[in-house]
mmCIF file of C-alpha atoms in Angstrom:
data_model
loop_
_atom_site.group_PDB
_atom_site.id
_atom_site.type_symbol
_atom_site.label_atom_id
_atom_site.label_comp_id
_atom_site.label_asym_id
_atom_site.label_seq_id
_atom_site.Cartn_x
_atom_site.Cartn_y
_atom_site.Cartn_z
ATOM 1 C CA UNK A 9 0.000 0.000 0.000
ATOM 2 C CA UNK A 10 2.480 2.355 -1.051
ATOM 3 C CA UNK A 11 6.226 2.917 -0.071
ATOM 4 C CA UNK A 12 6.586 6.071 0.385
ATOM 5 C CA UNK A 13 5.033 8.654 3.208
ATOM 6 C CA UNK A 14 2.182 10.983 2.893
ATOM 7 C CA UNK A 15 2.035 14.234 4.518
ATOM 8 C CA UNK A 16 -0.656 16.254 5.584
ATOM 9 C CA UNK A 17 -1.268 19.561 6.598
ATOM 10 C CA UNK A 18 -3.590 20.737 9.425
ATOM 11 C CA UNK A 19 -4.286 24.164 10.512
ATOM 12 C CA UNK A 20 -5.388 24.964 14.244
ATOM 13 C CA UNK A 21 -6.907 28.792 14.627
ATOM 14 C CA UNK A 22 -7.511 29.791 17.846
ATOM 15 C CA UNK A 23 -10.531 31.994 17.587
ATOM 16 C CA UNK A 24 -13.179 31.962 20.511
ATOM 17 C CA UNK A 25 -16.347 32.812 18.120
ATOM 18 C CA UNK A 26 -19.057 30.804 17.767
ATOM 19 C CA UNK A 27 -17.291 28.636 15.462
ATOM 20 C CA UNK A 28 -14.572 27.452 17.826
ATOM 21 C CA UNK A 29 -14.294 23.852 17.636
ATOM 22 C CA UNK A 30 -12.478 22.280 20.870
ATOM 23 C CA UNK A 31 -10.512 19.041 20.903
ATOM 24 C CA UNK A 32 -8.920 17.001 23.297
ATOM 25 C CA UNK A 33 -4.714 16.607 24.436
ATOM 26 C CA UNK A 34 -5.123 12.878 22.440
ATOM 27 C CA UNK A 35 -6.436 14.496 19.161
ATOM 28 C CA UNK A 36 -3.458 17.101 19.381
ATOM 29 C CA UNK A 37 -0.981 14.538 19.483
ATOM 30 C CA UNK A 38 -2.491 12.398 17.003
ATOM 31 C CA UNK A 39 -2.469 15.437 14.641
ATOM 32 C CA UNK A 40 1.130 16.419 15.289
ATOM 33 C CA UNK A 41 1.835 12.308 14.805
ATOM 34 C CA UNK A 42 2.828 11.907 18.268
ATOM 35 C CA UNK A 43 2.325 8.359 19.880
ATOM 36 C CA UNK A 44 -0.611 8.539 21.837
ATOM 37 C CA UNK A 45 -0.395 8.276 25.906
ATOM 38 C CA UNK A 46 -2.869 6.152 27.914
ATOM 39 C CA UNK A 47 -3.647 7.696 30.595
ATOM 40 C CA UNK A 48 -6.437 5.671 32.952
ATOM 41 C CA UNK A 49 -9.393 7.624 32.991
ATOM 42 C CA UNK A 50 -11.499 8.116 36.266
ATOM 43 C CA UNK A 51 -14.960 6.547 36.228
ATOM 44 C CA UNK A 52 -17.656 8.508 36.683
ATOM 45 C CA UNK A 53 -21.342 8.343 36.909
ATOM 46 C CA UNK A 54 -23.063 10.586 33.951
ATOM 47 C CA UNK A 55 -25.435 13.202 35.700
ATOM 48 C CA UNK A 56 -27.260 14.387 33.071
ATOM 49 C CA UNK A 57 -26.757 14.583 28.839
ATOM 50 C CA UNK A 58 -24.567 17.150 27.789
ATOM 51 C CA UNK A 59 -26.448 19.743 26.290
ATOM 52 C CA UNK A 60 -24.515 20.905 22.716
ATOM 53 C CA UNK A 61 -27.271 23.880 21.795
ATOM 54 C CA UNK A 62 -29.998 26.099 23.144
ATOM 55 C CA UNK A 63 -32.929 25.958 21.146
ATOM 56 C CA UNK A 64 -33.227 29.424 21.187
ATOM 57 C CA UNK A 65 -29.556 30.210 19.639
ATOM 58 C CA UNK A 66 -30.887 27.514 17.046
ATOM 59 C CA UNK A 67 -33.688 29.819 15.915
ATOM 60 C CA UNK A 68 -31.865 32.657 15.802
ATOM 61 C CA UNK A 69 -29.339 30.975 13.829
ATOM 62 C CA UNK A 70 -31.212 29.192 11.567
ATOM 63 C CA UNK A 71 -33.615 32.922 10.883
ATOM 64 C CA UNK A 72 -30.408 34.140 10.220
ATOM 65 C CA UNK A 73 -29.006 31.512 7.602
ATOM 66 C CA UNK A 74 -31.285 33.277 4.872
ATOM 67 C CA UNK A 75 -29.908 36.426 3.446
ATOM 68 C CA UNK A 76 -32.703 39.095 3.079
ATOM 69 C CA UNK A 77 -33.154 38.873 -0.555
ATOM 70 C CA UNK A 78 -33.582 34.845 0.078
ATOM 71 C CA UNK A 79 -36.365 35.876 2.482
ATOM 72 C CA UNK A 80 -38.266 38.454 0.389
ATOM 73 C CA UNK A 81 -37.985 35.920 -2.691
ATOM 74 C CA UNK A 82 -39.248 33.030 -0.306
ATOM 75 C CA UNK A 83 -42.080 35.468 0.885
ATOM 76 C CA UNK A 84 -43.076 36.551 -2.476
ATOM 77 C CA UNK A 85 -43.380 32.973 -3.370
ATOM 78 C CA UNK A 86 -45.199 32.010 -0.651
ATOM 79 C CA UNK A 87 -47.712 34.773 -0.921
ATOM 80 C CA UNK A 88 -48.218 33.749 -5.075
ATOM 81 C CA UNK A 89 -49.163 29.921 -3.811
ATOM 82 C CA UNK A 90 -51.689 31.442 -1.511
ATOM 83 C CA UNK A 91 -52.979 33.089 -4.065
ATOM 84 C CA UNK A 92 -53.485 30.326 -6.725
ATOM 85 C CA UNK A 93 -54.689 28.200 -3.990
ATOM 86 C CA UNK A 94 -57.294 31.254 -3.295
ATOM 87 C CA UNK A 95 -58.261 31.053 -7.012
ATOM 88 C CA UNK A 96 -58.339 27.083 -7.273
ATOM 89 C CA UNK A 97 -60.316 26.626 -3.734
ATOM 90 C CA UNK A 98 -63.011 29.505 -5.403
ATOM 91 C CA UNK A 99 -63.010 27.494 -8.521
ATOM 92 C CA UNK A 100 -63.493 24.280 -6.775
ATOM 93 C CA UNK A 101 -66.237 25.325 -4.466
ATOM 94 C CA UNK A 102 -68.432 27.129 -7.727
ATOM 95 C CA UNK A 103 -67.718 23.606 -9.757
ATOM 96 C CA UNK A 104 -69.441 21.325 -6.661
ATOM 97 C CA UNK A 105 -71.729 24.406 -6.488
ATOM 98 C CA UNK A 106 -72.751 23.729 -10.069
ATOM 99 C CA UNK A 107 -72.729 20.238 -9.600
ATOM 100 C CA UNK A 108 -74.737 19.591 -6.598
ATOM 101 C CA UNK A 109 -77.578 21.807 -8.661
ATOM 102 C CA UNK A 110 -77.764 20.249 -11.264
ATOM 103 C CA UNK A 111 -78.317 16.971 -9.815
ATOM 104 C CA UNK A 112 -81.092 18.800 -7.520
ATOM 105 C CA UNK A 113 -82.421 20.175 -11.165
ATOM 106 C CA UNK A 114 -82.006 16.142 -12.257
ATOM 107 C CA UNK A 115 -83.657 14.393 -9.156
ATOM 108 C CA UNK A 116 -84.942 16.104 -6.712
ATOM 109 C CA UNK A 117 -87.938 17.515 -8.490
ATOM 110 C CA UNK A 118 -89.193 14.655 -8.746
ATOM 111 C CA UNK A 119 -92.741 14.797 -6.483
ATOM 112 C CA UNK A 120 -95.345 12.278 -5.965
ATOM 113 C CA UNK A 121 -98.539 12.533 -5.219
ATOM 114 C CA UNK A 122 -99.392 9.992 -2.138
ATOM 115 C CA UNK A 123 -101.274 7.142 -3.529
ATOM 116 C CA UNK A 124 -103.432 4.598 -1.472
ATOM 117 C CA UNK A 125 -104.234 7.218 1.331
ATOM 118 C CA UNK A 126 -107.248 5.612 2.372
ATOM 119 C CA UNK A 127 -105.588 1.811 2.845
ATOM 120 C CA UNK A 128 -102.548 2.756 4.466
ATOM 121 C CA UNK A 129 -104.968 4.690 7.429
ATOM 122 C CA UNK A 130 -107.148 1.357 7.462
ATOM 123 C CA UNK A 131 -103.278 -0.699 7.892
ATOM 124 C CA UNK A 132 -102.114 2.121 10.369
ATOM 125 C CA UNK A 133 -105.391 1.578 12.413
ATOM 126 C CA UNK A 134 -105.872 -2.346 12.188
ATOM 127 C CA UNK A 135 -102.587 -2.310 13.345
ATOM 128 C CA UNK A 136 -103.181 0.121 16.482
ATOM 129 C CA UNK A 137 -106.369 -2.137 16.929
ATOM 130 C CA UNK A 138 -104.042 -5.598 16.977
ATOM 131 C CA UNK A 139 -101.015 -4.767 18.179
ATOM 132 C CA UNK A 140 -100.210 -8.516 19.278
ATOM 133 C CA UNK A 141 -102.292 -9.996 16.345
ATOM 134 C CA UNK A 142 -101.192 -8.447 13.811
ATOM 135 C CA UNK A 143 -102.010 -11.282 11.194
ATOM 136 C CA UNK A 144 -105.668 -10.434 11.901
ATOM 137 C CA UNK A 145 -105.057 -7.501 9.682
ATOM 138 C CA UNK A 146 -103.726 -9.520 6.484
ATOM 139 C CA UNK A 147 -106.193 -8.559 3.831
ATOM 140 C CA UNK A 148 -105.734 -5.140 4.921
ATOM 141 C CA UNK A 149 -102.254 -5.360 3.886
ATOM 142 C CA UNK A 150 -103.172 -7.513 0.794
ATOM 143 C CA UNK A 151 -105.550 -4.657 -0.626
ATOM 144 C CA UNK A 152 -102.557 -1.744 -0.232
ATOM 145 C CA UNK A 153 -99.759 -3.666 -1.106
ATOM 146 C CA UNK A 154 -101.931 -4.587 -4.409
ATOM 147 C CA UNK A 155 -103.052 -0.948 -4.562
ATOM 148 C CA UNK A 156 -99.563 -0.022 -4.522
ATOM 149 C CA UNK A 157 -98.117 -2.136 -6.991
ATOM 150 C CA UNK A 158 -100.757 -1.301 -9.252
ATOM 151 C CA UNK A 159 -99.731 2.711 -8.919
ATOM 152 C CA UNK A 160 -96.236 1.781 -9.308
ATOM 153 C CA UNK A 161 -96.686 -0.134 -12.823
ATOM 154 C CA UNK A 162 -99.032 2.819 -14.205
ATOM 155 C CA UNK A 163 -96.541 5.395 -13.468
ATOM 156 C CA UNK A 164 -93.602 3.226 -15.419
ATOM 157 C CA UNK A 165 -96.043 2.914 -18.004
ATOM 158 C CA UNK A 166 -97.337 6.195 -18.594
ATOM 159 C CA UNK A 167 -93.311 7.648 -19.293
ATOM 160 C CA UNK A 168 -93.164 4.905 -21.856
ATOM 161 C CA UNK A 169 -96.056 5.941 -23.877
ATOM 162 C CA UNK A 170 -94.466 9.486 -23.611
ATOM 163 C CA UNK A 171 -91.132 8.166 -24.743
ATOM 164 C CA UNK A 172 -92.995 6.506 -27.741
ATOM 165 C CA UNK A 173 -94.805 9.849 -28.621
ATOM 166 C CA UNK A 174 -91.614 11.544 -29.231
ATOM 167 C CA UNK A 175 -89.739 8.793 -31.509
#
């Protein structure tokens, strides 16, 4: 793995910013390629986590990491997506709008008159009469069910004939 040396250069500033980086006696040596010395370290029981940042120098940190042109460019942005989702929310709610009346126009006009009046009182009273025999009123519920199903077929008729009219 190659016979001869390499050599490397490292460069220490001591600055005491906010960008100071500290390191330890052991890294020191191992930079200036000194052997390193074992020393026996003292055990001791951690107290607590070593805290490495406030969150508050965080946020003012990371508000700071934008220039101000970023910020007004990221602002303007920000305020043009607002806007087209303005626009495409107004657009959406005036489609469903649309929608939901025409399907009221489609099927919710649709009125009947009430058909079999009279029999459904008789059932609604036979039953009040019997309400533990309620097979005693039978043929009451024979004569609307027939009444009904008779109603039903003339109105599915009667839009036939129509349809046939108008080919």
């Amino acid at each position: 793995m190659g016979g001869s040396g390499s050599t490397r250069r490292v460069v220490v500033e001591d600055a005491r910013g906010e960008d100071v980086v500290t390191i330890s006696e052991a890294v020191v040596r191992r930079l200036q390629g000194q052997p390193e010395a074992y020393e026996a370290i003292p055990e001791t029981k951690p107290t607590a986590p070593p805290q490495f940042f406030k969150p508050e120098t965080f946020e003012s940190k990371s508000s700071s990491l934008l220039t101000k042109d970023e910020e007004d460019f990221f602002t303007q942005k920000l305020q043009e997506l607002q806007q087209r989702n303005a626009a495409l929310q107004k657009l959406t709610n005036e489609e469903f709008a649309k929608a939901v009346q025409e399907v009221e126009e489609k099927f919710v006009k649709t009125t009947g008159s009430p058909i079999c009046q009279d029999l459904q009182l008789k059932v609604l009273e036979c039953y009040q009469a019997n309400p533990t025999e309620v097979l005693n009123c039978a043929s009451v519920v024979d004569a609307f069910t027939t009444c009904v199903e008779r109603a039903r077929t003339s109105a599915w008729i009667k839009p036939a004939r129509d349809l046939d009219s108008l080919l």
